[in-house]
Amino acid sequence: MIQKSSKIWMDGRLIPWDEARVHVLTHSLHYGLGAFEGIRCYSRADGRSSIFRLREHVQRLFDTCKILTIHIPFPAEAIREACVEVLRANGLAEAYLRPIVFLGDESLGVGASDMSVRVAIAAFHWGAYLGEEGLRRGVRCKISSFQRHHVNVGMTMGKVTGQYFNAILAKREAAALRYDEAIMLDIHGYVAEASGQNIFIVRNGVIRTPPASASILPGVTRDSIIRIAGDLGYRVQEVPFTRDELYIADEAFLTGTASEVTPIREVDDRPMGAGEPGEVTRTLKEAYAEIVKGRSVRYPEWLSFV
Ligand code: PMP
Protein backbone atom coordinates (compact mmCIF):
# COMPACT_ATOMS: atom_id res chain seq x y z
CA MET A 1 0.00 0.00 0.00
CA ILE A 2 1.22 3.48 -0.85
CA GLN A 3 2.14 5.57 2.18
CA LYS A 4 0.39 8.85 1.48
CA SER A 5 2.24 12.13 1.79
CA SER A 6 0.48 15.48 1.81
CA LYS A 7 1.12 17.15 -1.57
CA ILE A 8 1.45 16.17 -5.21
CA TRP A 9 2.88 18.41 -7.90
CA MET A 10 0.40 18.48 -10.77
CA ASP A 11 0.54 20.53 -13.96
CA GLY A 12 2.77 23.16 -12.44
CA ARG A 13 1.53 23.49 -8.87
CA LEU A 14 1.37 21.65 -5.58
CA ILE A 15 -2.06 20.37 -4.64
CA PRO A 16 -3.33 18.19 -1.75
CA TRP A 17 -2.67 14.45 -2.28
CA ASP A 18 -6.39 13.56 -2.35
CA GLU A 19 -7.15 16.18 -5.00
CA ALA A 20 -4.66 14.81 -7.54
CA ARG A 21 -7.39 13.09 -9.56
CA VAL A 22 -8.12 12.55 -13.26
CA HIS A 23 -11.28 11.97 -15.31
CA VAL A 24 -12.28 8.38 -16.12
CA LEU A 25 -12.05 9.19 -19.84
CA THR A 26 -8.37 10.10 -19.58
CA HIS A 27 -6.84 8.97 -22.89
CA SER A 28 -3.74 7.37 -21.35
CA LEU A 29 -5.86 5.31 -18.95
CA HIS A 30 -7.55 3.66 -21.93
CA TYR A 31 -4.66 3.21 -24.34
CA GLY A 32 -1.48 3.37 -22.25
CA LEU A 33 0.33 6.16 -24.09
CA GLY A 34 2.16 7.71 -21.18
CA ALA A 35 5.63 8.00 -19.72
CA PHE A 36 6.77 7.64 -16.16
CA GLU A 37 9.85 7.50 -13.97
CA GLY A 38 10.90 6.06 -10.64
CA ILE A 39 13.54 8.03 -8.77
CA ARG A 40 14.93 7.73 -5.25
CA CYS A 41 15.96 10.40 -2.81
CA TYR A 42 18.16 9.33 0.10
CA SER A 43 18.88 10.92 3.44
CA ARG A 44 22.56 11.10 4.21
CA ALA A 45 24.73 10.87 7.28
CA ASP A 46 25.47 14.63 7.04
CA GLY A 47 21.76 15.39 7.55
CA ARG A 48 21.11 16.47 3.97
CA SER A 49 19.13 14.62 1.29
CA SER A 50 20.12 13.92 -2.26
CA ILE A 51 18.30 12.58 -5.29
CA PHE A 52 20.19 9.89 -7.18
CA ARG A 53 20.79 10.64 -10.86
CA LEU A 54 17.88 13.06 -11.17
CA ARG A 55 19.24 14.47 -14.44
CA GLU A 56 19.36 11.03 -16.12
CA HIS A 57 15.88 10.06 -14.94
CA VAL A 58 14.38 13.31 -16.21
CA GLN A 59 16.27 12.87 -19.47
CA ARG A 60 14.75 9.38 -19.83
CA LEU A 61 11.28 10.85 -19.19
CA PHE A 62 11.86 13.26 -22.08
CA ASP A 63 13.32 10.47 -24.24
CA THR A 64 10.27 8.31 -23.60
CA CYS A 65 8.00 11.21 -24.55
CA LYS A 66 10.01 11.83 -27.70
CA ILE A 67 9.51 8.18 -28.70
CA LEU A 68 5.78 8.54 -27.97
CA THR A 69 5.46 11.93 -29.75
CA ILE A 70 4.28 13.60 -26.54
CA HIS A 71 5.44 17.15 -25.95
CA ILE A 72 6.02 17.82 -22.23
CA PRO A 73 4.79 21.37 -21.61
CA PHE A 74 7.68 22.13 -19.23
CA PRO A 75 11.44 22.30 -19.77
CA ALA A 76 13.56 19.56 -18.17
CA GLU A 77 14.86 22.03 -15.63
CA ALA A 78 11.34 22.78 -14.39
CA ILE A 79 10.67 19.05 -13.95
CA ARG A 80 13.90 18.63 -11.98
CA GLU A 81 12.98 21.61 -9.80
CA ALA A 82 9.48 20.22 -9.30
CA CYS A 83 10.98 16.96 -8.01
CA VAL A 84 12.89 18.92 -5.37
CA GLU A 85 9.84 21.06 -4.61
CA VAL A 86 7.56 18.08 -3.97
CA LEU A 87 10.09 16.53 -1.59
CA ARG A 88 10.41 19.79 0.34
CA ALA A 89 6.65 20.40 0.42
CA ASN A 90 6.14 16.97 1.96
CA GLY A 91 9.07 17.27 4.37
CA LEU A 92 10.46 14.00 3.04
CA ALA A 93 14.16 13.35 3.67
CA GLU A 94 13.99 9.97 1.95
CA ALA A 95 11.43 9.06 -0.70
CA TYR A 96 10.52 7.44 -3.97
CA LEU A 97 9.53 9.95 -6.66
CA ARG A 98 7.03 9.03 -9.33
CA PRO A 99 6.76 11.51 -12.21
CA ILE A 100 4.16 10.66 -14.85
CA VAL A 101 3.23 12.30 -18.16
CA PHE A 102 -0.10 11.40 -19.75
CA LEU A 103 -2.71 12.64 -22.21
CA GLY A 104 -5.87 14.37 -21.03
CA ASP A 105 -9.56 13.61 -21.54
CA GLU A 106 -10.55 15.79 -24.53
CA SER A 107 -10.91 12.86 -26.91
CA LEU A 108 -10.90 9.09 -26.98
CA GLY A 109 -9.88 8.81 -30.63
CA VAL A 110 -6.84 6.55 -30.79
CA GLY A 111 -5.01 9.00 -33.01
CA ALA A 112 -6.37 12.11 -31.29
CA SER A 113 -4.08 15.09 -31.64
CA ASP A 114 -4.23 18.42 -29.81
CA MET A 115 -4.64 16.59 -26.53
CA SER A 116 -3.61 18.24 -23.29
CA VAL A 117 -0.44 16.78 -21.82
CA ARG A 118 -0.65 16.38 -18.05
CA VAL A 119 2.34 16.04 -15.74
CA ALA A 120 2.31 14.91 -12.13
CA ILE A 121 5.02 14.13 -9.61
CA ALA A 122 4.30 12.26 -6.39
CA ALA A 123 6.78 11.57 -3.60
CA PHE A 124 6.23 9.03 -0.85
CA HIS A 125 8.03 6.57 1.32
CA TRP A 126 8.76 3.20 -0.36
CA GLY A 127 10.98 0.63 1.33
CA ALA A 128 12.94 -2.22 -0.28
CA TYR A 129 10.94 -3.19 -3.39
CA LEU A 130 11.68 -6.91 -3.08
CA GLY A 131 11.62 -6.82 0.73
CA GLU A 132 14.39 -6.36 3.28
CA GLU A 133 15.03 -10.09 3.36
CA GLY A 134 15.25 -10.26 -0.42
CA LEU A 135 17.75 -7.43 -0.41
CA ARG A 136 19.85 -9.17 2.24
CA ARG A 137 19.59 -12.89 1.36
CA GLY A 138 18.65 -12.73 -2.31
CA VAL A 139 15.42 -13.47 -4.17
CA ARG A 140 14.00 -16.57 -5.86
CA CYS A 141 13.27 -16.07 -9.56
CA LYS A 142 11.37 -17.93 -12.25
CA ILE A 143 11.89 -17.68 -15.98
CA SER A 144 8.58 -16.30 -17.18
CA SER A 145 6.33 -17.80 -19.82
CA PHE A 146 5.80 -14.19 -20.94
CA GLN A 147 8.44 -12.67 -23.19
CA ARG A 148 9.67 -9.10 -23.33
CA HIS A 149 8.28 -7.04 -26.19
CA HIS A 150 9.78 -7.27 -29.64
CA VAL A 151 11.81 -4.06 -30.11
CA ASN A 152 9.53 -3.04 -32.95
CA VAL A 153 6.34 -3.68 -30.96
CA GLY A 154 7.05 -2.24 -27.54
CA MET A 155 9.32 0.77 -27.55
CA THR A 156 11.65 -0.76 -25.02
CA MET A 157 14.03 2.19 -24.68
CA GLY A 158 11.19 4.09 -23.10
CA LYS A 159 9.52 3.75 -19.73
CA VAL A 160 6.07 3.61 -21.32
CA THR A 161 3.05 3.12 -19.04
CA GLY A 162 1.16 0.75 -21.37
CA GLN A 163 4.15 -1.52 -21.72
CA TYR A 164 3.83 -2.66 -18.12
CA PHE A 165 0.82 -4.94 -18.60
CA ASN A 166 3.32 -7.53 -19.82
CA ALA A 167 5.52 -7.08 -16.74
CA ILE A 168 2.47 -7.37 -14.48
CA LEU A 169 1.45 -10.68 -16.06
CA ALA A 170 5.00 -12.01 -15.63
CA LYS A 171 5.21 -10.85 -12.02
CA ARG A 172 1.78 -12.27 -11.16
CA GLU A 173 2.63 -15.59 -12.72
CA ALA A 174 5.86 -15.78 -10.71
CA ALA A 175 4.10 -14.75 -7.48
CA ALA A 176 1.34 -17.34 -8.01
CA LEU A 177 4.05 -19.98 -8.26
CA ARG A 178 5.60 -18.63 -5.02
CA TYR A 179 8.64 -16.98 -6.55
CA ASP A 180 9.72 -13.45 -5.73
CA GLU A 181 10.41 -12.20 -9.24
CA ALA A 182 10.01 -13.07 -12.93
CA ILE A 183 12.88 -13.11 -15.40
CA MET A 184 11.77 -12.52 -18.95
CA LEU A 185 13.47 -13.69 -22.13
CA ASP A 186 13.49 -11.67 -25.32
CA ILE A 187 11.84 -12.98 -28.48
CA HIS A 188 15.09 -14.65 -29.55
CA GLY A 189 15.17 -16.62 -26.31
CA TYR A 190 17.97 -14.69 -24.62
CA VAL A 191 17.68 -13.38 -21.08
CA ALA A 192 16.30 -9.83 -21.12
CA GLU A 193 15.38 -8.53 -17.67
CA ALA A 194 13.03 -8.96 -14.72
CA SER A 195 9.57 -7.37 -14.48
CA GLY A 196 11.03 -4.11 -13.19
CA GLN A 197 14.79 -4.65 -12.92
CA ASN A 198 17.79 -5.28 -15.11
CA ILE A 199 19.81 -8.44 -14.60
CA PHE A 200 23.51 -9.20 -14.24
CA ILE A 201 25.39 -12.49 -13.93
CA VAL A 202 28.93 -13.21 -12.76
CA ARG A 203 31.00 -16.16 -13.89
CA ASN A 204 34.70 -16.60 -13.23
CA GLY A 205 34.89 -12.97 -12.10
CA VAL A 206 33.45 -11.57 -15.36
CA ILE A 207 30.22 -9.59 -15.10
CA ARG A 208 27.65 -9.81 -17.89
CA THR A 209 24.43 -7.99 -18.56
CA PRO A 210 22.18 -8.18 -21.65
CA PRO A 211 22.69 -5.45 -24.27
CA ALA A 212 20.01 -2.85 -25.02
CA SER A 213 19.08 -4.90 -28.12
CA ALA A 214 17.72 -7.63 -25.80
CA SER A 215 14.64 -5.36 -25.48
CA ILE A 216 15.46 -4.18 -21.99
CA LEU A 217 14.74 -0.84 -20.41
CA PRO A 218 18.22 0.69 -20.18
CA GLY A 219 18.17 1.23 -16.43
CA VAL A 220 19.87 4.10 -14.68
CA THR A 221 20.97 1.67 -11.96
CA ARG A 222 22.29 -0.70 -14.63
CA ASP A 223 24.35 2.13 -16.07
CA SER A 224 25.60 3.05 -12.58
CA ILE A 225 26.61 -0.53 -11.81
CA ILE A 226 28.44 -0.91 -15.14
CA ARG A 227 30.42 2.23 -14.31
CA ILE A 228 31.06 1.34 -10.64
CA ALA A 229 32.10 -2.23 -11.49
CA GLY A 230 34.45 -1.02 -14.23
CA ASP A 231 35.99 1.52 -11.85
CA LEU A 232 36.48 -1.24 -9.27
CA GLY A 233 38.47 -3.17 -11.86
CA TYR A 234 35.88 -5.78 -12.87
CA ARG A 235 35.44 -6.81 -16.49
CA VAL A 236 31.89 -5.98 -17.57
CA GLN A 237 30.39 -7.23 -20.83
CA GLU A 238 27.09 -6.15 -22.37
CA VAL A 239 26.37 -9.37 -24.26
CA PRO A 240 23.39 -11.66 -24.84
CA PHE A 241 23.24 -14.78 -22.68
CA THR A 242 20.93 -17.74 -22.39
CA ARG A 243 18.86 -19.05 -19.50
CA ASP A 244 21.25 -21.96 -19.00
CA GLU A 245 24.17 -19.53 -18.77
CA LEU A 246 22.17 -17.86 -16.00
CA TYR A 247 21.62 -21.25 -14.28
CA ILE A 248 25.34 -22.00 -14.18
CA ALA A 249 26.53 -18.49 -13.24
CA ASP A 250 28.41 -18.15 -9.97
CA GLU A 251 26.32 -15.14 -8.99
CA ALA A 252 23.41 -13.12 -10.33
CA PHE A 253 21.69 -9.95 -9.21
CA LEU A 254 18.95 -7.50 -10.21
CA THR A 255 19.28 -3.73 -10.42
CA GLY A 256 16.66 -0.99 -10.33
CA THR A 257 15.89 2.28 -8.61
CA ALA A 258 13.28 0.67 -6.38
CA SER A 259 15.14 -2.64 -5.86
CA GLU A 260 18.68 -1.17 -5.83
CA VAL A 261 21.11 -4.13 -6.07
CA THR A 262 19.16 -7.25 -5.10
CA PRO A 263 20.98 -10.60 -5.14
CA ILE A 264 19.33 -13.58 -6.85
CA ARG A 265 19.65 -16.70 -4.75
CA GLU A 266 17.76 -19.13 -6.96
CA VAL A 267 16.53 -19.38 -10.57
CA ASP A 268 13.97 -22.05 -11.50
CA ASP A 269 14.80 -23.91 -8.25
CA ARG A 270 18.51 -24.03 -9.03
CA PRO A 271 20.63 -22.27 -6.39
CA MET A 272 22.94 -19.56 -7.67
CA GLY A 273 26.48 -20.52 -6.71
CA ALA A 274 26.44 -21.38 -3.02
CA GLY A 275 22.80 -20.23 -2.75
CA GLU A 276 23.71 -16.99 -1.01
CA PRO A 277 24.90 -13.60 -2.28
CA GLY A 278 28.39 -13.93 -3.76
CA GLU A 279 31.36 -11.68 -3.26
CA VAL A 280 31.01 -9.59 -6.44
CA THR A 281 27.31 -8.99 -5.75
CA ARG A 282 28.02 -8.01 -2.15
CA THR A 283 30.81 -5.66 -3.19
CA LEU A 284 28.67 -3.89 -5.80
CA LYS A 285 25.63 -3.76 -3.54
CA GLU A 286 27.67 -2.14 -0.79
CA ALA A 287 29.41 0.28 -3.19
CA TYR A 288 26.02 1.33 -4.62
CA ALA A 289 24.59 1.90 -1.11
CA GLU A 290 27.61 4.00 -0.12
CA ILE A 291 27.23 6.19 -3.21
CA VAL A 292 23.46 6.75 -3.12
CA LYS A 293 23.53 7.47 0.62
CA GLY A 294 26.33 9.99 0.18
CA ARG A 295 28.86 8.03 2.25
CA SER A 296 31.26 7.95 -0.69
CA VAL A 297 32.95 10.97 -2.24
CA ARG A 298 32.89 9.36 -5.68
CA TYR A 299 30.50 10.32 -8.48
CA PRO A 300 29.34 13.65 -6.97
CA GLU A 301 27.79 14.47 -10.37
CA TRP A 302 25.18 11.76 -9.69
CA LEU A 303 23.71 13.52 -6.66
CA SER A 304 21.27 16.46 -6.61
CA PHE A 305 20.76 18.03 -3.22
CA VAL A 306 17.29 18.84 -1.95
N1 PMP B 1 13.56 -2.63 -16.36
C1 PMP B 1 12.28 -2.29 -16.14
C2 PMP B 1 11.22 -2.95 -16.97
C3 PMP B 1 11.96 -1.34 -15.17
O1 PMP B 1 10.69 -1.00 -14.94
C4 PMP B 1 12.99 -0.77 -14.39
C5 PMP B 1 12.66 0.23 -13.31
N2 PMP B 1 12.61 1.53 -13.81
C6 PMP B 1 14.32 -1.15 -14.66
C7 PMP B 1 14.55 -2.07 -15.66
C8 PMP B 1 15.45 -0.52 -13.91
O2 PMP B 1 15.60 0.81 -14.29
P1 PMP B 1 16.23 1.89 -13.31
O3 PMP B 1 17.53 1.34 -12.85
O4 PMP B 1 16.40 3.09 -14.17
O5 PMP B 1 15.28 2.08 -12.21
PDB file of N, CA, C and O in Angstrom, residues 90-118:
ATOM      1  N   ASN A  90       6.617  18.077   1.137  1.00  0.00           N
ATOM      2  CA  ASN A  90       6.143  16.968   1.959  1.00  0.00           C
ATOM      3  C   ASN A  90       7.060  16.693   3.155  1.00  0.00           C
ATOM      4  O   ASN A  90       6.796  15.767   3.921  1.00  0.00           O
ATOM      5  N   GLY A  91       8.126  17.460   3.258  1.00  0.00           N
ATOM      6  CA  GLY A  91       9.073  17.268   4.367  1.00  0.00           C
ATOM      7  C   GLY A  91       9.705  15.890   4.350  1.00  0.00           C
ATOM      8  O   GLY A  91       9.983  15.309   5.396  1.00  0.00           O
ATOM      9  N   LEU A  92       9.919  15.352   3.141  1.00  0.00           N
ATOM     10  CA  LEU A  92      10.465  13.995   3.037  1.00  0.00           C
ATOM     11  C   LEU A  92      11.986  14.044   2.860  1.00  0.00           C
ATOM     12  O   LEU A  92      12.484  14.628   1.903  1.00  0.00           O
ATOM     13  N   ALA A  93      12.696  13.405   3.778  1.00  0.00           N
ATOM     14  CA  ALA A  93      14.158  13.351   3.668  1.00  0.00           C
ATOM     15  C   ALA A  93      14.553  12.189   2.765  1.00  0.00           C
ATOM     16  O   ALA A  93      15.588  12.208   2.097  1.00  0.00           O
ATOM     17  N   GLU A  94      13.703  11.161   2.752  1.00  0.00           N
ATOM     18  CA  GLU A  94      13.986   9.971   1.950  1.00  0.00           C
ATOM     19  C   GLU A  94      12.673   9.575   1.284  1.00  0.00           C
ATOM     20  O   GLU A  94      11.649   9.503   1.953  1.00  0.00           O
ATOM     21  N   ALA A  95      12.699   9.342  -0.023  1.00  0.00           N
ATOM     22  CA  ALA A  95      11.434   9.055  -0.704  1.00  0.00           C
ATOM     23  C   ALA A  95      11.663   8.443  -2.073  1.00  0.00           C
ATOM     24  O   ALA A  95      12.765   8.474  -2.626  1.00  0.00           O
ATOM     25  N   TYR A  96      10.588   7.900  -2.595  1.00  0.00           N
ATOM     26  CA  TYR A  96      10.522   7.439  -3.974  1.00  0.00           C
ATOM     27  C   TYR A  96       9.716   8.498  -4.721  1.00  0.00           C
ATOM     28  O   TYR A  96       8.660   8.926  -4.250  1.00  0.00           O
ATOM     29  N   LEU A  97      10.227   8.941  -5.852  1.00  0.00           N
ATOM     30  CA  LEU A  97       9.531   9.952  -6.657  1.00  0.00           C
ATOM     31  C   LEU A  97       8.930   9.287  -7.875  1.00  0.00           C
ATOM     32  O   LEU A  97       9.595   8.485  -8.540  1.00  0.00           O
ATOM     33  N   ARG A  98       7.693   9.627  -8.181  1.00  0.00           N
ATOM     34  CA  ARG A  98       7.025   9.031  -9.330  1.00  0.00           C
ATOM     35  C   ARG A  98       6.493  10.129 -10.255  1.00  0.00           C
ATOM     36  O   ARG A  98       5.362  10.582 -10.087  1.00  0.00           O
ATOM     37  N   PRO A  99       7.292  10.602 -11.194  1.00  0.00           N
ATOM     38  CA  PRO A  99       6.765  11.514 -12.207  1.00  0.00           C
ATOM     39  C   PRO A  99       5.984  10.712 -13.262  1.00  0.00           C
ATOM     40  O   PRO A  99       6.369   9.587 -13.592  1.00  0.00           O
ATOM     41  N   ILE A 100       4.918  11.296 -13.764  1.00  0.00           N
ATOM     42  CA  ILE A 100       4.156  10.658 -14.850  1.00  0.00           C
ATOM     43  C   ILE A 100       3.645  11.731 -15.822  1.00  0.00           C
ATOM     44  O   ILE A 100       3.254  12.808 -15.390  1.00  0.00           O
ATOM     45  N   VAL A 101       3.714  11.399 -17.103  1.00  0.00           N
ATOM     46  CA  VAL A 101       3.229  12.298 -18.156  1.00  0.00           C
ATOM     47  C   VAL A 101       2.145  11.523 -18.914  1.00  0.00           C
ATOM     48  O   VAL A 101       2.369  10.379 -19.312  1.00  0.00           O
ATOM     49  N   PHE A 102       0.987  12.126 -19.079  1.00  0.00           N
ATOM     50  CA  PHE A 102      -0.102  11.404 -19.746  1.00  0.00           C
ATOM     51  C   PHE A 102      -0.998  12.371 -20.508  1.00  0.00           C
ATOM     52  O   PHE A 102      -0.962  13.578 -20.285  1.00  0.00           O
ATOM     53  N   LEU A 103      -1.809  11.813 -21.405  1.00  0.00           N
ATOM     54  CA  LEU A 103      -2.705  12.637 -22.209  1.00  0.00           C
ATOM     55  C   LEU A 103      -4.028  12.854 -21.473  1.00  0.00           C
ATOM     56  O   LEU A 103      -4.474  11.971 -20.734  1.00  0.00           O
ATOM     57  N   GLY A 104      -4.633  13.983 -21.730  1.00  0.00           N
ATOM     58  CA  GLY A 104      -5.866  14.366 -21.025  1.00  0.00           C
ATOM     59  C   GLY A 104      -7.119  13.654 -21.509  1.00  0.00           C
ATOM     60  O   GLY A 104      -7.048  12.555 -22.072  1.00  0.00           O
ATOM     61  N   ASP A 105      -8.274  14.289 -21.306  1.00  0.00           N
ATOM     62  CA  ASP A 105      -9.558  13.612 -21.538  1.00  0.00           C
ATOM     63  C   ASP A 105     -10.419  14.306 -22.605  1.00  0.00           C
ATOM     64  O   ASP A 105     -11.635  14.141 -22.632  1.00  0.00           O
ATOM     65  N   GLU A 106      -9.770  15.073 -23.513  1.00  0.00           N
ATOM     66  CA  GLU A 106     -10.553  15.794 -24.528  1.00  0.00           C
ATOM     67  C   GLU A 106     -11.143  14.878 -25.583  1.00  0.00           C
ATOM     68  O   GLU A 106     -12.162  15.181 -26.189  1.00  0.00           O
ATOM     69  N   SER A 107     -10.452  13.759 -25.850  1.00  0.00           N
ATOM     70  CA  SER A 107     -10.915  12.864 -26.912  1.00  0.00           C
ATOM     71  C   SER A 107     -10.499  11.437 -26.591  1.00  0.00           C
ATOM     72  O   SER A 107      -9.520  11.211 -25.899  1.00  0.00           O
ATOM     73  N   LEU A 108     -11.293  10.491 -27.138  1.00  0.00           N
ATOM     74  CA  LEU A 108     -10.896   9.086 -26.980  1.00  0.00           C
ATOM     75  C   LEU A 108     -10.465   8.481 -28.308  1.00  0.00           C
ATOM     76  O   LEU A 108     -10.232   7.283 -28.402  1.00  0.00           O
ATOM     77  N   GLY A 109     -10.372   9.319 -29.348  1.00  0.00           N
ATOM     78  CA  GLY A 109      -9.879   8.814 -30.627  1.00  0.00           C
ATOM     79  C   GLY A 109      -8.457   8.295 -30.440  1.00  0.00           C
ATOM     80  O   GLY A 109      -7.648   8.956 -29.797  1.00  0.00           O
ATOM     81  N   VAL A 110      -8.182   7.130 -30.985  1.00  0.00           N
ATOM     82  CA  VAL A 110      -6.845   6.552 -30.787  1.00  0.00           C
ATOM     83  C   VAL A 110      -5.769   7.516 -31.287  1.00  0.00           C
ATOM     84  O   VAL A 110      -4.756   7.716 -30.645  1.00  0.00           O
ATOM     85  N   GLY A 111      -6.035   8.116 -32.444  1.00  0.00           N
ATOM     86  CA  GLY A 111      -5.014   8.999 -33.008  1.00  0.00           C
ATOM     87  C   GLY A 111      -5.239  10.464 -32.670  1.00  0.00           C
ATOM     88  O   GLY A 111      -4.705  11.345 -33.348  1.00  0.00           O
ATOM     89  N   ALA A 112      -6.010  10.721 -31.615  1.00  0.00           N
ATOM     90  CA  ALA A 112      -6.365  12.113 -31.292  1.00  0.00           C
ATOM     91  C   ALA A 112      -5.124  12.987 -31.158  1.00  0.00           C
ATOM     92  O   ALA A 112      -4.151  12.591 -30.515  1.00  0.00           O
ATOM     93  N   SER A 113      -5.184  14.142 -31.805  1.00  0.00           N
ATOM     94  CA  SER A 113      -4.080  15.087 -31.637  1.00  0.00           C
ATOM     95  C   SER A 113      -4.628  16.266 -30.837  1.00  0.00           C
ATOM     96  O   SER A 113      -5.796  16.266 -30.433  1.00  0.00           O
ATOM     97  N   ASP A 114      -3.823  17.264 -30.605  1.00  0.00           N
ATOM     98  CA  ASP A 114      -4.232  18.425 -29.813  1.00  0.00           C
ATOM     99  C   ASP A 114      -4.769  18.041 -28.431  1.00  0.00           C
ATOM    100  O   ASP A 114      -5.718  18.644 -27.925  1.00  0.00           O
ATOM    101  N   MET A 115      -4.226  17.005 -27.883  1.00  0.00           N
ATOM    102  CA  MET A 115      -4.640  16.595 -26.533  1.00  0.00           C
ATOM    103  C   MET A 115      -3.820  17.370 -25.506  1.00  0.00           C
ATOM    104  O   MET A 115      -2.656  17.688 -25.746  1.00  0.00           O
ATOM    105  N   SER A 116      -4.414  17.618 -24.351  1.00  0.00           N
ATOM    106  CA  SER A 116      -3.614  18.242 -23.290  1.00  0.00           C
ATOM    107  C   SER A 116      -2.613  17.195 -22.782  1.00  0.00           C
ATOM    108  O   SER A 116      -2.898  15.992 -22.799  1.00  0.00           O
ATOM    109  N   VAL A 117      -1.453  17.671 -22.396  1.00  0.00           N
ATOM    110  CA  VAL A 117      -0.439  16.776 -21.818  1.00  0.00           C
ATOM    111  C   VAL A 117      -0.339  17.127 -20.348  1.00  0.00           C
ATOM    112  O   VAL A 117      -0.069  18.271 -19.979  1.00  0.00           O
ATOM    113  N   ARG A 118      -0.633  16.165 -19.498  1.00  0.00           N
ATOM    114  CA  ARG A 118      -0.649  16.377 -18.047  1.00  0.00           C
ATOM    115  C   ARG A 118       0.630  15.833 -17.440  1.00  0.00           C
ATOM    116  O   ARG A 118       1.169  14.813 -17.903  1.00  0.00           O
TER     117      ARG A 118
END
